[in-house]
PDB file of C-alpha atoms and ligand atoms in Angstrom:
ATOM      1  CA  MET H   1      90.159-103.565 102.458  1.00 38.00           C
ATOM      2  CA  ILE H   2      92.038-106.781 102.795  1.00 39.00           C
ATOM      3  CA  GLU H   3      91.248-110.212 101.711  1.00 41.00           C
ATOM      4  CA  SER H   4      91.732-112.754 104.453  1.00 48.00           C
ATOM      5  CA  THR H   5      90.933-116.355 104.603  1.00 65.00           C
ATOM      6  CA  GLY H   6      93.174-117.737 107.270  1.00 85.00           C
ATOM      7  CA  LYS H   7      90.869-117.689 110.293  1.00 93.00           C
ATOM      8  CA  PRO H   8      89.859-120.947 111.972  1.00 92.00           C
ATOM      9  CA  THR H   9      86.527-122.700 112.185  1.00 94.00           C
ATOM     10  CA  THR H  10      86.643-125.155 115.129  1.00 94.00           C
ATOM     11  CA  GLY H  11      84.489-127.928 116.062  1.00 95.00           C
ATOM     12  CA  GLY H  12      85.341-129.996 112.908  1.00 94.00           C
ATOM     13  CA  PHE H  13      83.373-127.714 110.621  1.00 95.00           C
ATOM     14  CA  SER H  14      84.631-126.550 107.179  1.00 92.00           C
ATOM     15  CA  LYS H  15      84.229-123.033 106.059  1.00 93.00           C
ATOM     16  CA  THR H  16      82.277-122.388 103.007  1.00 94.00           C
ATOM     17  CA  PRO H  17      84.780-121.921 100.194  1.00 92.00           C
ATOM     18  CA  GLY H  18      85.234-118.555  98.677  1.00 91.00           C
ATOM     19  CA  TRP H  19      83.822-116.499 101.495  1.00 91.00           C
ATOM     20  CA  LEU H  20      86.095-114.083 103.254  1.00 94.00           C
ATOM     21  CA  ASP H  21      87.084-114.053 106.940  1.00 95.00           C
ATOM     22  CA  TRP H  22      86.590-111.000 108.950  1.00 95.00           C
ATOM     23  CA  PHE H  23      89.420-108.439 108.976  1.00 91.00           C
ATOM     24  CA  GLU H  24      91.891-108.355 111.931  1.00 90.00           C
ATOM     25  CA  GLY H  25      93.479-105.137 112.858  1.00 92.00           C
ATOM     26  CA  PRO H  26      90.839-102.549 111.668  1.00 95.00           C
ATOM     27  CA  ALA H  27      91.952 -98.826 111.366  1.00 95.00           C
ATOM     28  CA  LYS H  28      91.202 -96.416 114.125  1.00 96.00           C
ATOM     29  CA  PRO H  29      88.273 -94.454 112.728  1.00 96.00           C
ATOM     30  CA  ARG H  30      88.813 -90.775 111.992  1.00 95.00           C
ATOM     31  CA  PHE H  31      85.200 -90.206 112.949  1.00 97.00           C
ATOM     32  CA  VAL H  32      84.949 -89.949 116.843  1.00 98.00           C
ATOM     33  CA  LEU H  33      81.766 -91.737 117.814  1.00 98.00           C
ATOM     34  CA  PRO H  34      79.543 -89.836 120.332  1.00 98.00           C
ATOM     35  CA  ALA H  35      79.717 -91.087 123.999  1.00 98.00           C
ATOM     36  CA  GLY H  36      77.203 -93.957 124.459  1.00 98.00           C
ATOM     37  CA  SER H  37      77.165 -95.157 120.820  1.00 99.00           C
ATOM     38  CA  VAL H  38      75.659 -98.547 120.119  1.00 99.00           C
ATOM     39  CA  ASP H  39      76.794-101.026 117.297  1.00 99.00           C
ATOM     40  CA  ALA H  40      73.225-102.140 116.706  1.00 99.00           C
ATOM     41  CA  HIS H  41      73.866-104.882 114.308  1.00 98.00           C
ATOM     42  CA  CYS H  42      76.661-107.370 114.756  1.00 98.00           C
ATOM     43  CA  HIS H  43      76.994-111.260 115.296  1.00 98.00           C
ATOM     44  CA  VAL H  44      78.957-113.920 117.066  1.00 98.00           C
ATOM     45  CA  PHE H  45      79.880-117.109 115.342  1.00 98.00           C
ATOM     46  CA  GLY H  46      80.655-120.096 117.518  1.00 96.00           C
ATOM     47  CA  PRO H  47      83.357-120.927 118.293  1.00 96.00           C
ATOM     48  CA  GLY H  48      82.263-124.180 116.678  1.00 96.00           C
ATOM     49  CA  ASP H  49      83.941-126.135 119.497  1.00 95.00           C
ATOM     50  CA  ASN H  50      81.576-124.736 121.990  1.00 97.00           C
ATOM     51  CA  PHE H  51      78.526-123.581 119.943  1.00 98.00           C
ATOM     52  CA  PRO H  52      78.143-125.899 116.953  1.00 97.00           C
ATOM     53  CA  TYR H  53      76.735-124.401 113.739  1.00 98.00           C
ATOM     54  CA  ALA H  54      73.179-125.394 112.873  1.00 98.00           C
ATOM     55  CA  PRO H  55      72.567-128.396 110.717  1.00 97.00           C
ATOM     56  CA  GLU H  56      70.101-126.421 108.516  1.00 96.00           C
ATOM     57  CA  ARG H  57      72.597-123.498 107.888  1.00 97.00           C
ATOM     58  CA  LYS H  58      73.382-122.386 104.387  1.00 96.00           C
ATOM     59  CA  TYR H  59      76.932-121.370 105.047  1.00 96.00           C
ATOM     60  CA  THR H  60      79.779-122.058 107.547  1.00 96.00           C
ATOM     61  CA  PRO H  61      81.710-118.999 108.637  1.00 96.00           C
ATOM     62  CA  CYS H  62      85.052-118.706 110.419  1.00 96.00           C
ATOM     63  CA  ASP H  63      84.611-118.431 114.228  1.00 97.00           C
ATOM     64  CA  ALA H  64      83.997-114.993 115.613  1.00 97.00           C
ATOM     65  CA  SER H  65      83.892-114.977 119.419  1.00 98.00           C
ATOM     66  CA  TRP H  66      82.435-112.629 121.945  1.00 98.00           C
ATOM     67  CA  GLN H  67      85.927-111.690 123.143  1.00 98.00           C
ATOM     68  CA  GLN H  68      86.807-110.586 119.526  1.00 98.00           C
ATOM     69  CA  LEU H  69      83.529-108.611 119.194  1.00 98.00           C
ATOM     70  CA  PHE H  70      83.968-106.719 122.467  1.00 98.00           C
ATOM     71  CA  ALA H  71      87.569-105.928 121.541  1.00 98.00           C
ATOM     72  CA  LEU H  72      86.336-104.533 118.337  1.00 98.00           C
ATOM     73  CA  ARG H  73      83.748-102.512 120.223  1.00 98.00           C
ATOM     74  CA  ASP H  74      86.385-100.903 122.367  1.00 98.00           C
ATOM     75  CA  HIS H  75      88.691-100.234 119.534  1.00 98.00           C
ATOM     76  CA  LEU H  76      86.149 -98.458 117.424  1.00 98.00           C
ATOM     77  CA  GLY H  77      84.752 -96.479 120.437  1.00 98.00           C
ATOM     78  CA  PHE H  78      81.341 -98.006 120.787  1.00 98.00           C
ATOM     79  CA  GLU H  79      79.967 -98.474 124.221  1.00 98.00           C
ATOM     80  CA  LYS H  80      77.488-101.163 123.501  1.00 98.00           C
ATOM     81  CA  ASN H  81      76.374-103.873 121.071  1.00 99.00           C
ATOM     82  CA  VAL H  82      73.187-105.290 119.821  1.00 99.00           C
ATOM     83  CA  ILE H  83      73.996-108.893 118.863  1.00 99.00           C
ATOM     84  CA  VAL H  84      71.671-110.304 116.148  1.00 98.00           C
ATOM     85  CA  GLN H  85      71.265-114.075 115.751  1.00 98.00           C
ATOM     86  CA  ALA H  86      72.802-115.082 112.390  1.00 98.00           C
ATOM     87  CA  THR H  87      71.356-117.817 110.317  1.00 98.00           C
ATOM     88  CA  CYS H  88      74.344-120.089 110.664  1.00 98.00           C
ATOM     89  CA  HIS H  89      73.192-120.799 114.195  1.00 98.00           C
ATOM     90  CA  GLY H  90      69.598-121.372 113.246  1.00 98.00           C
ATOM     91  CA  ALA H  91      67.293-121.165 116.345  1.00 98.00           C
ATOM     92  CA  ASP H  92      70.037-122.198 118.766  1.00 98.00           C
ATOM     93  CA  ASN H  93      70.861-118.961 120.476  1.00 98.00           C
ATOM     94  CA  ARG H  94      73.400-120.273 122.968  1.00 98.00           C
ATOM     95  CA  ALA H  95      76.447-118.373 121.501  1.00 98.00           C
ATOM     96  CA  LEU H  96      74.491-115.208 121.516  1.00 98.00           C
ATOM     97  CA  LEU H  97      73.239-115.726 125.131  1.00 98.00           C
ATOM     98  CA  HIS H  98      76.751-116.663 126.215  1.00 98.00           C
ATOM     99  CA  ALA H  99      77.971-113.363 124.811  1.00 98.00           C
ATOM    100  CA  LEU H 100      75.151-111.292 126.531  1.00 98.00           C
ATOM    101  CA  ALA H 101      76.105-112.944 129.802  1.00 98.00           C
ATOM    102  CA  ARG H 102      79.683-111.687 129.495  1.00 98.00           C
ATOM    103  CA  SER H 103      78.786-108.146 128.354  1.00 98.00           C
ATOM    104  CA  GLU H 104      78.222-106.682 131.817  1.00 98.00           C
ATOM    105  CA  GLY H 105      75.025-105.289 130.599  1.00 98.00           C
ATOM    106  CA  ARG H 106      76.606-103.725 127.523  1.00 98.00           C
ATOM    107  CA  ALA H 107      74.945-105.890 124.961  1.00 98.00           C
ATOM    108  CA  ARG H 108      71.378-106.808 124.026  1.00 99.00           C
ATOM    109  CA  GLY H 109      70.250-109.566 121.667  1.00 98.00           C
ATOM    110  CA  VAL H 110      67.779-110.330 118.936  1.00 99.00           C
ATOM    111  CA  VAL H 111      67.201-114.093 118.691  1.00 98.00           C
ATOM    112  CA  THR H 112      65.647-116.563 116.330  1.00 98.00           C
ATOM    113  CA  VAL H 113      62.980-118.794 117.873  1.00 98.00           C
ATOM    114  CA  LYS H 114      60.551-121.536 116.701  1.00 97.00           C
ATOM    115  CA  ARG H 115      56.909-121.877 117.560  1.00 96.00           C
ATOM    116  CA  SER H 116      58.034-124.572 120.098  1.00 97.00           C
ATOM    117  CA  VAL H 117      59.688-121.981 122.278  1.00 98.00           C
ATOM    118  CA  THR H 118      58.174-121.867 125.821  1.00 98.00           C
ATOM    119  CA  ASP H 119      57.090-118.815 127.716  1.00 97.00           C
ATOM    120  CA  ALA H 120      59.671-119.645 130.412  1.00 98.00           C
ATOM    121  CA  ASP H 121      62.299-119.689 127.690  1.00 98.00           C
ATOM    122  CA  LEU H 122      61.187-116.188 126.401  1.00 98.00           C
ATOM    123  CA  HIS H 123      61.236-114.828 129.942  1.00 98.00           C
ATOM    124  CA  ALA H 124      64.725-116.155 130.614  1.00 98.00           C
ATOM    125  CA  MET H 125      65.939-114.651 127.317  1.00 98.00           C
ATOM    126  CA  HIS H 126      64.403-111.316 128.363  1.00 98.00           C
ATOM    127  CA  ALA H 127      66.323-111.493 131.695  1.00 98.00           C
ATOM    128  CA  ALA H 128      69.475-112.144 129.738  1.00 98.00           C
ATOM    129  CA  GLY H 129      69.059-109.003 127.594  1.00 98.00           C
ATOM    130  CA  VAL H 130      67.022-110.234 124.521  1.00 99.00           C
ATOM    131  CA  ARG H 131      64.657-107.538 123.256  1.00 98.00           C
ATOM    132  CA  GLY H 132      63.667-108.844 119.750  1.00 98.00           C
ATOM    133  CA  VAL H 133      63.289-111.821 117.429  1.00 98.00           C
ATOM    134  CA  ARG H 134      64.472-111.905 113.823  1.00 98.00           C
ATOM    135  CA  PHE H 135      62.360-113.115 110.863  1.00 98.00           C
ATOM    136  CA  ASN H 136      64.512-113.787 107.733  1.00 98.00           C
ATOM    137  CA  PHE H 137      63.087-113.849 104.298  1.00 97.00           C
ATOM    138  CA  VAL H 138      66.293-113.853 102.270  1.00 97.00           C
ATOM    139  CA  LYS H 139      65.996-117.195 100.341  1.00 95.00           C
ATOM    140  CA  ARG H 140      69.728-117.807 100.042  1.00 95.00           C
ATOM    141  CA  LEU H 141      69.956-117.809 103.850  1.00 97.00           C
ATOM    142  CA  VAL H 142      66.941-119.651 105.118  1.00 96.00           C
ATOM    143  CA  ASP H 143      64.186-122.076 104.278  1.00 94.00           C
ATOM    144  CA  PHE H 144      60.609-120.839 104.217  1.00 90.00           C
ATOM    145  CA  THR H 145      58.770-120.520 107.657  1.00 92.00           C
ATOM    146  CA  PRO H 146      54.985-120.303 107.387  1.00 95.00           C
ATOM    147  CA  LYS H 147      53.764-116.774 108.123  1.00 97.00           C
ATOM    148  CA  ASP H 148      51.091-118.020 110.531  1.00 97.00           C
ATOM    149  CA  GLU H 149      54.080-119.473 112.680  1.00 97.00           C
ATOM    150  CA  LEU H 150      55.862-116.055 112.567  1.00 98.00           C
ATOM    151  CA  MET H 151      52.685-114.161 113.410  1.00 98.00           C
ATOM    152  CA  GLU H 152      52.080-116.400 116.413  1.00 98.00           C
ATOM    153  CA  ILE H 153      55.635-115.682 117.630  1.00 98.00           C
ATOM    154  CA  ALA H 154      55.199-111.963 117.070  1.00 98.00           C
ATOM    155  CA  GLN H 155      52.013-112.039 119.205  1.00 98.00           C
ATOM    156  CA  ARG H 156      53.740-114.012 121.940  1.00 98.00           C
ATOM    157  CA  ILE H 157      56.761-111.605 122.184  1.00 98.00           C
ATOM    158  CA  LYS H 158      54.710-108.396 122.150  1.00 98.00           C
ATOM    159  CA  PRO H 159      53.862-108.511 125.879  1.00 98.00           C
ATOM    160  CA  LEU H 160      57.526-108.554 126.716  1.00 98.00           C
ATOM    161  CA  GLY H 161      57.953-105.307 124.799  1.00 98.00           C
ATOM    162  CA  TRP H 162      60.159-106.914 122.223  1.00 98.00           C
ATOM    163  CA  HIS H 163      60.288-106.003 118.525  1.00 98.00           C
ATOM    164  CA  VAL H 164      60.548-107.954 115.267  1.00 98.00           C
ATOM    165  CA  VAL H 165      63.589-107.572 113.102  1.00 98.00           C
ATOM    166  CA  ILE H 166      62.851-108.397 109.368  1.00 98.00           C
ATOM    167  CA  TYR H 167      65.395-109.156 106.593  1.00 98.00           C
ATOM    168  CA  PHE H 168      64.356-109.308 103.093  1.00 98.00           C
ATOM    169  CA  GLU H 169      65.281-108.293  99.473  1.00 97.00           C
ATOM    170  CA  ALA H 170      63.701-105.165  97.871  1.00 97.00           C
ATOM    171  CA  VAL H 171      62.025-107.028  95.226  1.00 97.00           C
ATOM    172  CA  ASP H 172      60.114-109.155  97.740  1.00 97.00           C
ATOM    173  CA  LEU H 173      58.538-106.189  99.686  1.00 98.00           C
ATOM    174  CA  PRO H 174      55.320-106.092  97.683  1.00 98.00           C
ATOM    175  CA  GLU H 175      54.631-109.806  98.522  1.00 97.00           C
ATOM    176  CA  LEU H 176      55.500-109.400 102.110  1.00 98.00           C
ATOM    177  CA  TRP H 177      53.755-106.079 102.583  1.00 98.00           C
ATOM    178  CA  ASP H 178      50.537-107.345 104.146  1.00 98.00           C
ATOM    179  CA  PHE H 179      52.420-109.623 106.561  1.00 98.00           C
ATOM    180  CA  PHE H 180      54.859-106.827 107.649  1.00 98.00           C
ATOM    181  CA  THR H 181      52.170-104.205 107.977  1.00 98.00           C
ATOM    182  CA  GLY H 182      50.143-106.655 110.122  1.00 98.00           C
ATOM    183  CA  LEU H 183      52.917-107.236 112.712  1.00 98.00           C
ATOM    184  CA  PRO H 184      51.745-106.060 116.144  1.00 98.00           C
ATOM    185  CA  THR H 185      55.096-104.749 117.454  1.00 98.00           C
ATOM    186  CA  THR H 186      57.782-102.343 116.405  1.00 98.00           C
ATOM    187  CA  VAL H 187      59.407-103.648 113.275  1.00 99.00           C
ATOM    188  CA  VAL H 188      63.066-102.956 112.522  1.00 99.00           C
ATOM    189  CA  VAL H 189      64.255-103.493 108.850  1.00 98.00           C
ATOM    190  CA  ASP H 190      67.700-104.839 108.248  1.00 98.00           C
ATOM    191  CA  HIS H 191      69.881-102.798 105.793  1.00 98.00           C
ATOM    192  CA  MET H 192      67.173-100.664 104.427  1.00 98.00           C
ATOM    193  CA  GLY H 193      65.347-103.660 102.927  1.00 98.00           C
ATOM    194  CA  ARG H 194      68.369-104.202 100.624  1.00 98.00           C
ATOM    195  CA  PRO H 195      67.700-101.543  97.889  1.00 98.00           C
ATOM    196  CA  ASP H 196      69.267-102.065  94.586  1.00 97.00           C
ATOM    197  CA  VAL H 197      71.366 -98.927  94.552  1.00 97.00           C
ATOM    198  CA  SER H 198      72.010 -98.959  90.885  1.00 96.00           C
ATOM    199  CA  LYS H 199      68.416 -97.970  90.451  1.00 96.00           C
ATOM    200  CA  PRO H 200      67.292 -94.367  91.036  1.00 96.00           C
ATOM    201  CA  LEU H 201      66.691 -93.167  94.577  1.00 96.00           C
ATOM    202  CA  ASP H 202      63.323 -91.827  93.509  1.00 96.00           C
ATOM    203  CA  GLY H 203      62.382 -94.950  91.495  1.00 96.00           C
ATOM    204  CA  PRO H 204      59.378 -97.187  92.353  1.00 97.00           C
ATOM    205  CA  GLU H 205      61.256 -99.812  94.414  1.00 97.00           C
ATOM    206  CA  PHE H 206      62.761 -97.534  96.954  1.00 98.00           C
ATOM    207  CA  ALA H 207      59.747 -95.395  96.947  1.00 98.00           C
ATOM    208  CA  LEU H 208      57.796 -98.332  98.144  1.00 98.00           C
ATOM    209  CA  PHE H 209      60.262 -98.865 101.076  1.00 98.00           C
ATOM    210  CA  LEU H 210      59.962 -95.156 102.017  1.00 98.00           C
ATOM    211  CA  ARG H 211      56.197 -95.456 101.826  1.00 98.00           C
ATOM    212  CA  PHE H 212      56.453 -98.461 104.120  1.00 98.00           C
ATOM    213  CA  MET H 213      58.262 -96.274 106.691  1.00 98.00           C
ATOM    214  CA  ARG H 214      56.185 -93.187 106.090  1.00 98.00           C
ATOM    215  CA  GLU H 215      52.762 -94.822 106.494  1.00 98.00           C
ATOM    216  CA  HIS H 216      53.883 -97.111 109.450  1.00 98.00           C
ATOM    217  CA  PRO H 217      55.308 -95.251 112.355  1.00 98.00           C
ATOM    218  CA  ASN H 218      56.196 -98.504 114.111  1.00 98.00           C
ATOM    219  CA  VAL H 219      58.733 -99.339 111.332  1.00 99.00           C
ATOM    220  CA  TRP H 220      62.340 -98.539 111.959  1.00 99.00           C
ATOM    221  CA  SER H 221      65.447 -99.159 109.603  1.00 99.00           C
ATOM    222  CA  LYS H 222      68.966 -99.990 110.009  1.00 98.00           C
ATOM    223  CA  VAL H 223      71.102 -97.898 107.685  1.00 98.00           C
ATOM    224  CA  THR H 224      73.597-100.597 107.537  1.00 98.00           C
ATOM    225  CA  CYS H 225      75.756-102.694 105.212  1.00 97.00           C
ATOM    226  CA  PRO H 226      77.001-100.268 102.439  1.00 96.00           C
ATOM    227  CA  GLU H 227      79.553-102.947 101.770  1.00 96.00           C
ATOM    228  CA  ARG H 228      76.815-105.430 100.735  1.00 96.00           C
ATOM    229  CA  LEU H 229      74.661-102.889  98.895  1.00 97.00           C
ATOM    230  CA  SER H 230      77.318-101.014  96.895  1.00 96.00           C
ATOM    231  CA  VAL H 231      77.978-101.645  93.322  1.00 94.00           C
ATOM    232  CA  THR H 232      80.731 -99.016  93.104  1.00 91.00           C
ATOM    233  CA  GLY H 233      82.617-100.636  95.969  1.00 90.00           C
ATOM    234  CA  PRO H 234      84.931 -99.602  98.794  1.00 88.00           C
ATOM    235  CA  LYS H 235      87.084 -97.206  96.906  1.00 82.00           C
ATOM    236  CA  ALA H 236      86.189 -93.423  97.006  1.00 73.00           C
ATOM    237  CA  LEU H 237      85.466 -92.522  93.354  1.00 67.00           C
ATOM    238  CA  LYS H 238      87.108 -89.589  91.775  1.00 65.00           C
ATOM    239  CA  GLY H 239      85.378 -86.321  92.926  1.00 67.00           C
ATOM    240  CA  GLN H 240      83.627 -88.228  95.720  1.00 70.00           C
ATOM    241  CA  GLN H 241      84.719 -88.344  99.394  1.00 75.00           C
ATOM    242  CA  ALA H 242      83.126 -91.552 100.563  1.00 82.00           C
ATOM    243  CA  ALA H 243      83.683 -95.202 100.013  1.00 88.00           C
ATOM    244  CA  TYR H 244      80.453 -96.980  98.899  1.00 94.00           C
ATOM    245  CA  ALA H 245      79.409 -93.646  97.468  1.00 94.00           C
ATOM    246  CA  ASP H 246      76.389 -95.164  95.549  1.00 95.00           C
ATOM    247  CA  VAL H 247      74.853 -96.181  98.983  1.00 97.00           C
ATOM    248  CA  VAL H 248      75.284 -92.683 100.639  1.00 96.00           C
ATOM    249  CA  PRO H 249      72.153 -91.057  98.948  1.00 97.00           C
ATOM    250  CA  PHE H 250      69.854 -93.884  99.995  1.00 98.00           C
ATOM    251  CA  ALA H 251      71.044 -94.089 103.636  1.00 98.00           C
ATOM    252  CA  ARG H 252      71.218 -90.346 104.099  1.00 98.00           C
ATOM    253  CA  HIS H 253      67.733 -89.987 102.769  1.00 98.00           C
ATOM    254  CA  VAL H 254      66.328 -92.506 105.240  1.00 98.00           C
ATOM    255  CA  VAL H 255      68.295 -90.863 108.078  1.00 98.00           C
ATOM    256  CA  GLN H 256      67.044 -87.398 107.143  1.00 98.00           C
ATOM    257  CA  GLN H 257      63.406 -88.558 106.611  1.00 98.00           C
ATOM    258  CA  PHE H 258      63.145 -90.748 109.761  1.00 98.00           C
ATOM    259  CA  PRO H 259      65.800 -89.451 112.176  1.00 98.00           C
ATOM    260  CA  ASP H 260      64.072 -91.002 115.231  1.00 98.00           C
ATOM    261  CA  ARG H 261      63.726 -94.576 113.638  1.00 98.00           C
ATOM    262  CA  VAL H 262      67.133 -95.298 112.371  1.00 99.00           C
ATOM    263  CA  LEU H 263      69.875 -97.533 113.670  1.00 99.00           C
ATOM    264  CA  TRP H 264      73.493 -98.204 112.727  1.00 98.00           C
ATOM    265  CA  GLY H 265      75.810-101.170 113.171  1.00 98.00           C
ATOM    266  CA  THR H 266      78.995-102.740 111.696  1.00 98.00           C
ATOM    267  CA  ASP H 267      77.602-106.149 110.759  1.00 98.00           C
ATOM    268  CA  TRP H 268      80.756-107.629 112.102  1.00 98.00           C
ATOM    269  CA  PRO H 269      81.939-110.380 111.245  1.00 98.00           C
ATOM    270  CA  HIS H 270      80.387-109.736 107.871  1.00 97.00           C
ATOM    271  CA  PRO H 271      79.108-113.132 106.756  1.00 96.00           C
ATOM    272  CA  ASN H 272      78.900-114.108 103.138  1.00 94.00           C
ATOM    273  CA  LEU H 273      81.180-111.614 101.551  1.00 95.00           C
ATOM    274  CA  LYS H 274      83.179-112.858  98.650  1.00 92.00           C
ATOM    275  CA  ASP H 275      84.319-109.677  96.844  1.00 90.00           C
ATOM    276  CA  HIS H 276      86.034-107.700  99.709  1.00 92.00           C
ATOM    277  CA  MET H 277      86.090-107.545 103.468  1.00 94.00           C
ATOM    278  CA  PRO H 278      85.499-104.168 104.999  1.00 95.00           C
ATOM    279  CA  ASP H 279      87.861-102.599 107.588  1.00 94.00           C
ATOM    280  CA  ASP H 280      85.454-101.758 110.334  1.00 96.00           C
ATOM    281  CA  GLY H 281      87.313 -98.602 111.129  1.00 95.00           C
ATOM    282  CA  LEU H 282      86.642 -97.324 107.632  1.00 92.00           C
ATOM    283  CA  LEU H 283      82.939 -98.257 108.001  1.00 95.00           C
ATOM    284  CA  VAL H 284      82.675 -96.051 111.030  1.00 97.00           C
ATOM    285  CA  ASP H 285      84.080 -93.199 108.841  1.00 95.00           C
ATOM    286  CA  PHE H 286      81.068 -93.803 106.458  1.00 95.00           C
ATOM    287  CA  ILE H 287      78.665 -92.615 109.224  1.00 97.00           C
ATOM    288  CA  PRO H 288      79.136 -88.798 108.927  1.00 97.00           C
ATOM    289  CA  HIS H 289      78.361 -89.110 105.170  1.00 96.00           C
ATOM    290  CA  ILE H 290      74.913 -90.508 105.911  1.00 98.00           C
ATOM    291  CA  ALA H 291      74.334 -88.573 109.159  1.00 98.00           C
ATOM    292  CA  PRO H 292      75.883 -85.236 108.411  1.00 97.00           C
ATOM    293  CA  THR H 293      75.074 -83.298 111.641  1.00 98.00           C
ATOM    294  CA  ALA H 294      75.878 -83.927 115.322  1.00 98.00           C
ATOM    295  CA  GLU H 295      72.213 -84.022 116.019  1.00 98.00           C
ATOM    296  CA  LEU H 296      71.523 -86.812 113.380  1.00 98.00           C
ATOM    297  CA  GLN H 297      74.577 -88.741 114.617  1.00 98.00           C
ATOM    298  CA  ASN H 298      73.403 -88.689 118.196  1.00 98.00           C
ATOM    299  CA  LYS H 299      70.020 -89.978 117.245  1.00 98.00           C
ATOM    300  CA  LEU H 300      71.386 -92.636 114.981  1.00 99.00           C
ATOM    301  CA  LEU H 301      74.068 -93.962 117.253  1.00 99.00           C
ATOM    302  CA  VAL H 302      72.967 -93.078 120.859  1.00 99.00           C
ATOM    303  CA  ASP H 303      69.392 -92.031 121.429  1.00 98.00           C
ATOM    304  CA  ASN H 304      67.463 -94.392 119.154  1.00 99.00           C
ATOM    305  CA  PRO H 305      69.264 -97.653 120.011  1.00 99.00           C
ATOM    306  CA  THR H 306      69.269 -96.745 123.690  1.00 98.00           C
ATOM    307  CA  ARG H 307      65.576 -96.165 123.645  1.00 98.00           C
ATOM    308  CA  LEU H 308      64.868 -99.296 121.741  1.00 98.00           C
ATOM    309  CA  TYR H 309      67.172-101.699 123.556  1.00 98.00           C
ATOM    310  CA  TRP H 310      67.760-100.126 127.031  1.00 98.00           C
ATOM    311  CA  GLY H 311      64.628 -98.053 127.496  1.00 94.00           C
TER     312      GLY H 311
HETATM  313  C1  0GY R   1      73.735-109.850 107.816  1.00 65.31           C
HETATM  314  C2  0GY R   1      73.586-110.289 106.478  1.00 65.31           C
HETATM  315  C3  0GY R   1      73.666-111.506 105.986  1.00 65.31           C
HETATM  316  C4  0GY R   1      73.650-112.754 106.760  1.00 65.31           C
HETATM  317  C5  0GY R   1      72.821-112.957 107.853  1.00 65.31           C
HETATM  318  O1  0GY R   1      71.949-114.267 109.523  1.00 65.31           O
HETATM  319  C6  0GY R   1      72.713-114.281 108.486  1.00 65.31           C
HETATM  320  O2  0GY R   1      73.252-115.263 108.114  1.00 65.31           O
HETATM  321  O3  0GY R   1      72.187-111.914 108.355  1.00 65.31           O
HETATM  322  C7  0GY R   1      73.740-111.725 104.518  1.00 65.31           C
HETATM  323  O4  0GY R   1      74.235-112.706 104.074  1.00 65.31           O
HETATM  324  O5  0GY R   1      73.197-110.805 103.794  1.00 65.31           O
HETATM  325  O6  0GY R   1      73.020-109.034 108.393  1.00 65.31           O
HETATM  326  O7  0GY R   1      74.628-110.417 108.550  1.00 65.31           O
END
């Protein structure tokens, strides 16, 4: 886990101070990914010279290009990527679409769109490999979008067979419940709905999230981002084998309860981290702690993402 702050942001943009750059030279994971594994949550940033960051963004990252993403994919042993639109690009999906076009069919995308998107735009994005839209409710990342606008978008993307990715904080789930449960598509939750892992696994907050999944078979979860959720941090604690040990019970529980509705991804290039920047090789080594059998690993890394994005 290395601090790194020397990467460029081109296009005349200035990086947000205090936020760490992605880590170059990740370890080769000890865990060998099954053939056909998909990194189902990652981003591209810029480069700012070619794909300017959005005026409404809440942070400016260092550039993270499609070439760098695909090099990481090959180094870690993934076959494919799902590139998710990050808020620093707003609803301008050009960097993502550019990456899809260069992936030789090995990447799919999840975009951000506004109500003004045309049906022709949606069809063109489908042909380019887009399979979902992202609705972000994390207040430090985005301004509020009216729910009727989001519901209208969800209704419009449904005929394409796309899904909705939702990102929110655990404390906001009660208020968002009716909207989420009214969505007409498959719904994929980012990072398990950001549980507070210092609270008990069987406490009311995480129980509500589990109920959300249990009662709604259209809801999936990414069991991602231990580096964001962990309080104990990247060091394996005495007597424990895993980094981010406090996240393991939460993620493993979701994988074991809902093995056919979970996805995993690196979250490279890890926006908004101030504390430490994970080595993506070590993040891959986290996987067998949350998916302890070959069968669960195959579902998480191969079968589920392949069905959702290439099915
Ligand atoms: C993530 C998490 C974060 C950022 C974004 O779109 C984004 O800017 O998703 C975050 O700051 O928690 O999934 O990349």
